[in-house]
Amino acid sequence: MALIVQKFGGSSLGTLDRIQHVASKVMATRAQGHDVVVVVSAMFGETDRLIRLANAITHLPDPREYDVLISTGEQVSMSLLSIALNAKNCDARSFTGPQIGIQTDDVHTKARIQEVKTDVLQRELKQGRVVIVAGFQGVNEAGEVTTLGRGGSDTTAVAIAIALKADECQIYTDVDGVYTTDPHLLSDAMMIPHISFEEMLEMASMGAKVLQMRSVELASRHNMPIRVLSTFIDGPGTLVTFEEKIMQRRLVTGIAFSREEAIISLSGISRRIGLEGLILDRISQEAVEIDMIAQNATAQDTVDFTFTVPRREYAKAIKIIEGLNKDLGSFAIKTNDKVAKVSLVGVGMKSHAGVASTMFKALGETGIGIQMVTTSEIKISVIVDETLVEQAVKAVHQAFELHKIPSPKQEQLVE
Ligand code: ADP
Ligand code: ASP
Ligand code: MG
């Protein structure tokens, strides 16, 4: 008998029929003799609806109240699933994050889990019940409800799996695994049976929302394997584990993209030691995530400093920058909030030159201009106009032949 954590995303819980289907899947796992903890997201579209309500009142809602509001979606789906299970004579109980004791820091809207208390979970499992937990939410030291950032139910599931030393953490969604790129964008994307934590982390942080980045980070830190599976089609899914276990791989693994980016460029900043650090520090103090950064010298005493932020943080970032402009002397602010980021990911890049040139050539030949570039050991990201994402992904996918089953030539053995 194993202990299995199963997380069902919003797309798996969109309607009452789907909730009934999820209930049957959970019961099938119980029938195999396993203990099950289920983590649920809100019903499909519900979190977006709640966010729209708050934003219709103000663009900068009070963070405490915002978290109280957007955490309610999960409370609806957890109780509906529990009602469905009990109606089928399967003993189940649902709990909110605070009821379980999912302790977080106090950064509202993107809190980090600090501890998962296990007493309630253990007590309920011992009674032979299916335990259903609301994903995406926790409680801070002051007893306030917090939320974990969009897609945060994945992280709830991984954190619970780690705390309970579960045998498996299964993430059920509307696709049957992790693909070379979003299969809803490119129909010839290929399923990846096995991916390393390192690559999955880059894919997720660059926009592949099939797993929330923090869930992968946490799983990798505690060596908790994650399996991504479809709620609707049976299959082995994708296993996310350490690299040593993956025997064969391609030069590059996949392409992630994020449509919702914004570039902020500050030009004519006086060249003073430490000024860039000060600017970034002020922005990150407000919990705005800065991603790509570039700096170039222009006139003798000034520099241009350019960075990207997620588009949802654009208004907040601009407000901070305008404040800095008053404090640090004047510079010109140029922005473009209609850009997207396309990232090529693969551990094979570590040992192979020429990946960037192949990528840039493919984009150039398709007539796509690159506005900004950053690289890491296993990733190359470019900023392009938001209308060109699909074309860019297609061109790069084709250039690396990701639509083909890897031939021995494309594969390399990992030492
Ligand atoms: P859930 O509601 O189950 O949490 P999400 O919408 O958060 O589901 O994540 C699943 C979606 O992730 C898929 O429908 C797919 O469009 C998208 N996605 C993006 N990149 C990838 C990828 N590389 N592989 C699989 N799915 C991806
Ligand atoms: N319901 C939340 C969201 O839409 C959390 C999740 O789906 O994981 O972001
Ligand atoms: Mg999700």
Coordinates of C-alpha atoms in Angstrom, one line a residue, residues 146-393:
T146 CA -2.1 33.9 1.9
T147 CA -1.9 32.6 -1.7
L148 CA 1.0 31.0 -3.5
G149 CA 1.1 32.7 -6.9
R150 CA -0.7 31.6 -10.1
G151 CA -0.6 27.8 -10.6
G152 CA 0.3 27.4 -6.9
S153 CA -1.7 24.3 -6.3
D154 CA 1.1 22.3 -7.9
T155 CA 3.4 23.6 -5.1
T156 CA 0.8 22.7 -2.4
A157 CA 0.7 19.1 -3.8
V158 CA 4.5 18.8 -3.8
A159 CA 4.9 20.3 -0.3
I160 CA 2.3 17.9 1.1
A161 CA 3.9 14.9 -0.7
I162 CA 7.3 15.9 0.9
A163 CA 5.8 16.5 4.4
L164 CA 4.0 13.1 4.3
K165 CA 7.0 11.3 2.6
A166 CA 4.5 10.2 0.0
D167 CA 5.5 7.5 -2.5
E168 CA 4.3 9.6 -5.5
C169 CA 3.2 13.1 -6.4
Q170 CA 0.9 13.0 -9.4
I171 CA -0.2 16.2 -11.2
Y172 CA -3.3 15.6 -13.2
T173 CA -4.1 18.1 -16.0
D174 CA -5.6 18.5 -19.4
V175 CA -2.5 17.2 -21.3
D176 CA -1.0 13.8 -21.0
G177 CA 2.5 15.0 -20.1
V178 CA 5.2 17.6 -20.6
Y179 CA 5.7 18.3 -24.3
T180 CA 8.6 19.8 -26.3
T181 CA 6.4 22.9 -26.3
D182 CA 2.8 23.8 -25.4
P183 CA 0.8 21.2 -27.5
H184 CA -2.1 23.7 -27.6
L185 CA 0.2 26.1 -29.6
L186 CA 2.0 23.6 -31.8
S187 CA 0.2 20.4 -32.7
D188 CA 3.4 18.6 -33.7
A189 CA 5.0 19.0 -30.3
M190 CA 6.2 15.7 -28.8
M191 CA 5.6 14.3 -25.4
I192 CA 8.7 14.0 -23.3
P193 CA 8.6 10.7 -21.2
H194 CA 11.3 11.8 -18.8
I195 CA 12.7 15.2 -18.0
S196 CA 15.2 16.4 -15.4
F197 CA 14.3 18.8 -12.6
E198 CA 16.9 21.3 -14.0
E199 CA 15.2 21.4 -17.4
M200 CA 11.7 21.4 -16.0
L201 CA 12.6 24.3 -13.7
E202 CA 13.8 26.3 -16.7
M203 CA 10.8 25.4 -18.8
A204 CA 8.4 26.3 -15.9
S205 CA 10.2 29.5 -15.1
M206 CA 10.2 30.6 -18.7
G207 CA 6.4 30.1 -19.0
A208 CA 5.5 26.4 -19.5
K209 CA 2.7 26.6 -17.0
V210 CA 2.1 22.8 -17.0
L211 CA 4.0 22.9 -13.6
Q212 CA 4.4 26.0 -11.4
M213 CA 8.1 26.8 -11.1
R214 CA 8.2 26.7 -7.3
S215 CA 6.7 23.2 -7.3
V216 CA 9.7 21.9 -9.4
E217 CA 12.2 23.8 -7.2
L218 CA 10.7 22.3 -4.1
A219 CA 10.5 18.8 -5.6
S220 CA 14.1 19.0 -6.7
R221 CA 15.4 20.2 -3.3
H222 CA 13.7 17.2 -1.6
N223 CA 14.2 14.7 -4.4
M224 CA 10.4 14.1 -4.8
P225 CA 9.6 12.7 -8.2
I226 CA 6.7 14.3 -10.0
R227 CA 4.5 12.6 -12.5
V228 CA 2.5 14.7 -14.9
L229 CA -0.6 12.9 -16.2
S230 CA -3.8 13.5 -18.0
T231 CA -7.1 13.4 -16.1
F232 CA -8.9 12.2 -19.2
I233 CA -6.5 9.8 -21.1
D234 CA -4.7 6.9 -19.4
G235 CA -1.0 6.8 -20.0
P236 CA 2.4 6.9 -18.4
G237 CA 2.8 10.7 -18.5
T238 CA 6.0 12.5 -17.9
L239 CA 8.3 11.7 -15.0
V240 CA 10.3 14.6 -13.6
T241 CA 13.4 13.4 -11.7
F242 CA 17.2 14.0 -11.4
E243 CA 19.2 13.9 -14.6
E244 CA 21.3 10.9 -13.8
K245 CA 18.3 8.7 -14.3
I246 CA 17.7 9.9 -17.8
M247 CA 19.7 7.7 -20.2
Q248 CA 19.1 9.3 -23.6
R249 CA 18.3 12.8 -24.5
R250 CA 18.3 15.4 -27.3
L251 CA 20.6 18.3 -27.7
V252 CA 17.7 20.6 -26.7
T253 CA 14.6 19.5 -24.8
G254 CA 11.9 22.1 -25.3
I255 CA 10.7 25.6 -26.0
A256 CA 8.8 27.6 -23.4
F257 CA 7.2 31.0 -24.0
S258 CA 5.6 33.7 -22.1
R259 CA 3.3 36.2 -23.9
E260 CA 2.8 38.5 -21.0
E261 CA 6.1 40.4 -20.7
A262 CA 7.1 44.1 -20.6
I263 CA 10.4 45.8 -21.3
I264 CA 11.4 48.8 -19.3
S265 CA 14.4 50.8 -20.5
L266 CA 16.0 53.6 -18.5
S267 CA 18.3 55.7 -20.6
G268 CA 20.7 58.4 -19.6
I269 CA 21.3 57.1 -16.1
S270 CA 24.4 58.7 -14.6
R271 CA 27.2 56.1 -14.4
R272 CA 27.5 55.9 -10.7
I273 CA 28.9 52.8 -9.0
G274 CA 26.1 50.7 -7.5
L275 CA 23.2 52.6 -9.0
E276 CA 21.9 49.6 -10.9
G277 CA 21.9 47.6 -7.7
L278 CA 19.9 50.3 -6.0
I279 CA 17.3 50.4 -8.8
L280 CA 16.9 46.6 -8.7
D281 CA 16.8 46.6 -5.0
R282 CA 13.9 49.1 -4.8
I283 CA 12.0 47.1 -7.4
S284 CA 12.5 43.8 -5.7
Q285 CA 11.6 45.2 -2.3
E286 CA 8.1 45.6 -3.7
A287 CA 8.2 41.9 -4.7
V288 CA 8.2 42.7 -8.4
E289 CA 10.1 39.9 -10.3
I290 CA 12.8 41.2 -12.7
D291 CA 13.8 38.7 -15.3
M292 CA 16.2 39.7 -18.2
I293 CA 18.7 42.5 -17.6
A294 CA 20.9 44.3 -20.1
Q295 CA 23.1 47.4 -19.6
N296 CA 25.1 49.3 -22.2
A297 CA 27.2 52.4 -22.0
T298 CA 26.0 55.2 -24.2
A299 CA 27.5 58.7 -23.6
Q300 CA 30.6 59.0 -21.5
D301 CA 28.9 59.5 -18.2
T302 CA 25.6 57.7 -18.7
V303 CA 24.3 54.1 -19.3
D304 CA 21.1 52.6 -20.6
F305 CA 19.7 50.0 -18.3
T306 CA 17.0 47.7 -19.7
F307 CA 15.1 44.9 -17.9
T308 CA 11.9 42.9 -18.3
V309 CA 9.1 42.3 -15.8
P310 CA 5.9 40.1 -16.1
R311 CA 3.2 42.3 -17.7
R312 CA 1.0 42.0 -14.7
E313 CA 3.7 43.7 -12.6
Y314 CA 4.3 46.4 -15.2
A315 CA 2.1 49.1 -13.6
K316 CA 3.7 48.5 -10.2
A317 CA 7.2 48.6 -11.6
I318 CA 6.6 51.9 -13.5
K319 CA 5.3 53.5 -10.3
I320 CA 8.5 52.5 -8.5
I321 CA 10.7 53.7 -11.4
E322 CA 8.9 57.1 -11.5
G323 CA 9.6 57.5 -7.8
L324 CA 13.3 56.6 -8.3
N325 CA 13.5 59.1 -11.1
K326 CA 12.8 61.9 -8.6
D327 CA 15.3 60.5 -6.1
L328 CA 18.2 59.6 -8.4
G329 CA 18.3 62.3 -10.9
S330 CA 16.4 62.3 -14.2
F331 CA 16.6 59.6 -16.8
A332 CA 14.3 58.8 -19.7
I333 CA 11.9 55.9 -19.4
K334 CA 11.0 53.9 -22.5
T335 CA 8.7 51.0 -22.3
N336 CA 7.1 48.3 -24.4
D337 CA 4.5 46.1 -22.8
K338 CA 3.6 44.3 -26.0
V339 CA 6.4 41.8 -26.0
A340 CA 6.8 38.1 -25.4
K341 CA 9.7 35.8 -24.4
V342 CA 10.6 32.6 -26.2
S343 CA 13.2 30.3 -24.5
L344 CA 15.0 27.3 -25.7
V345 CA 15.9 24.8 -22.9
G346 CA 18.2 21.8 -22.8
V347 CA 21.0 20.4 -20.7
G348 CA 22.7 19.2 -23.9
M349 CA 23.6 22.9 -24.5
K350 CA 26.2 22.6 -21.8
S351 CA 28.5 20.6 -24.0
H352 CA 27.5 21.8 -27.5
A353 CA 28.3 25.0 -29.3
G354 CA 26.2 26.5 -32.0
V355 CA 22.8 26.2 -30.4
A356 CA 22.3 30.0 -30.2
S357 CA 23.4 30.5 -33.8
T358 CA 20.9 27.8 -35.0
M359 CA 18.1 29.5 -33.0
F360 CA 18.9 33.1 -34.2
K361 CA 19.3 31.9 -37.8
A362 CA 15.9 30.2 -37.6
L363 CA 14.3 33.4 -36.2
G364 CA 16.1 35.6 -38.8
E365 CA 15.0 33.5 -41.7
T366 CA 11.4 33.8 -40.5
G367 CA 11.7 37.6 -40.4
I368 CA 11.5 37.8 -36.6
G369 CA 13.5 40.6 -34.9
I370 CA 15.1 39.9 -31.6
Q371 CA 14.7 42.7 -29.1
M372 CA 16.7 41.3 -26.2
V373 CA 18.7 38.1 -25.4
T374 CA 19.8 36.3 -22.2
T375 CA 21.4 33.0 -21.8
S376 CA 22.2 30.5 -19.0
E377 CA 24.1 27.2 -19.1
I378 CA 21.0 25.4 -20.3
K379 CA 18.7 28.1 -21.8
I380 CA 18.6 30.9 -24.4
S381 CA 15.8 33.4 -24.1
V382 CA 14.8 36.1 -26.6
I383 CA 12.3 38.9 -26.5
V384 CA 10.1 39.3 -29.6
D385 CA 7.0 41.2 -30.5
E386 CA 4.0 39.6 -28.9
T387 CA 2.3 38.9 -32.2
L388 CA 5.2 36.7 -33.4
V389 CA 5.3 34.1 -30.6
E390 CA 3.7 31.3 -32.6
Q391 CA 5.9 31.9 -35.6
A392 CA 9.0 32.0 -33.4
V393 CA 8.2 28.8 -31.5

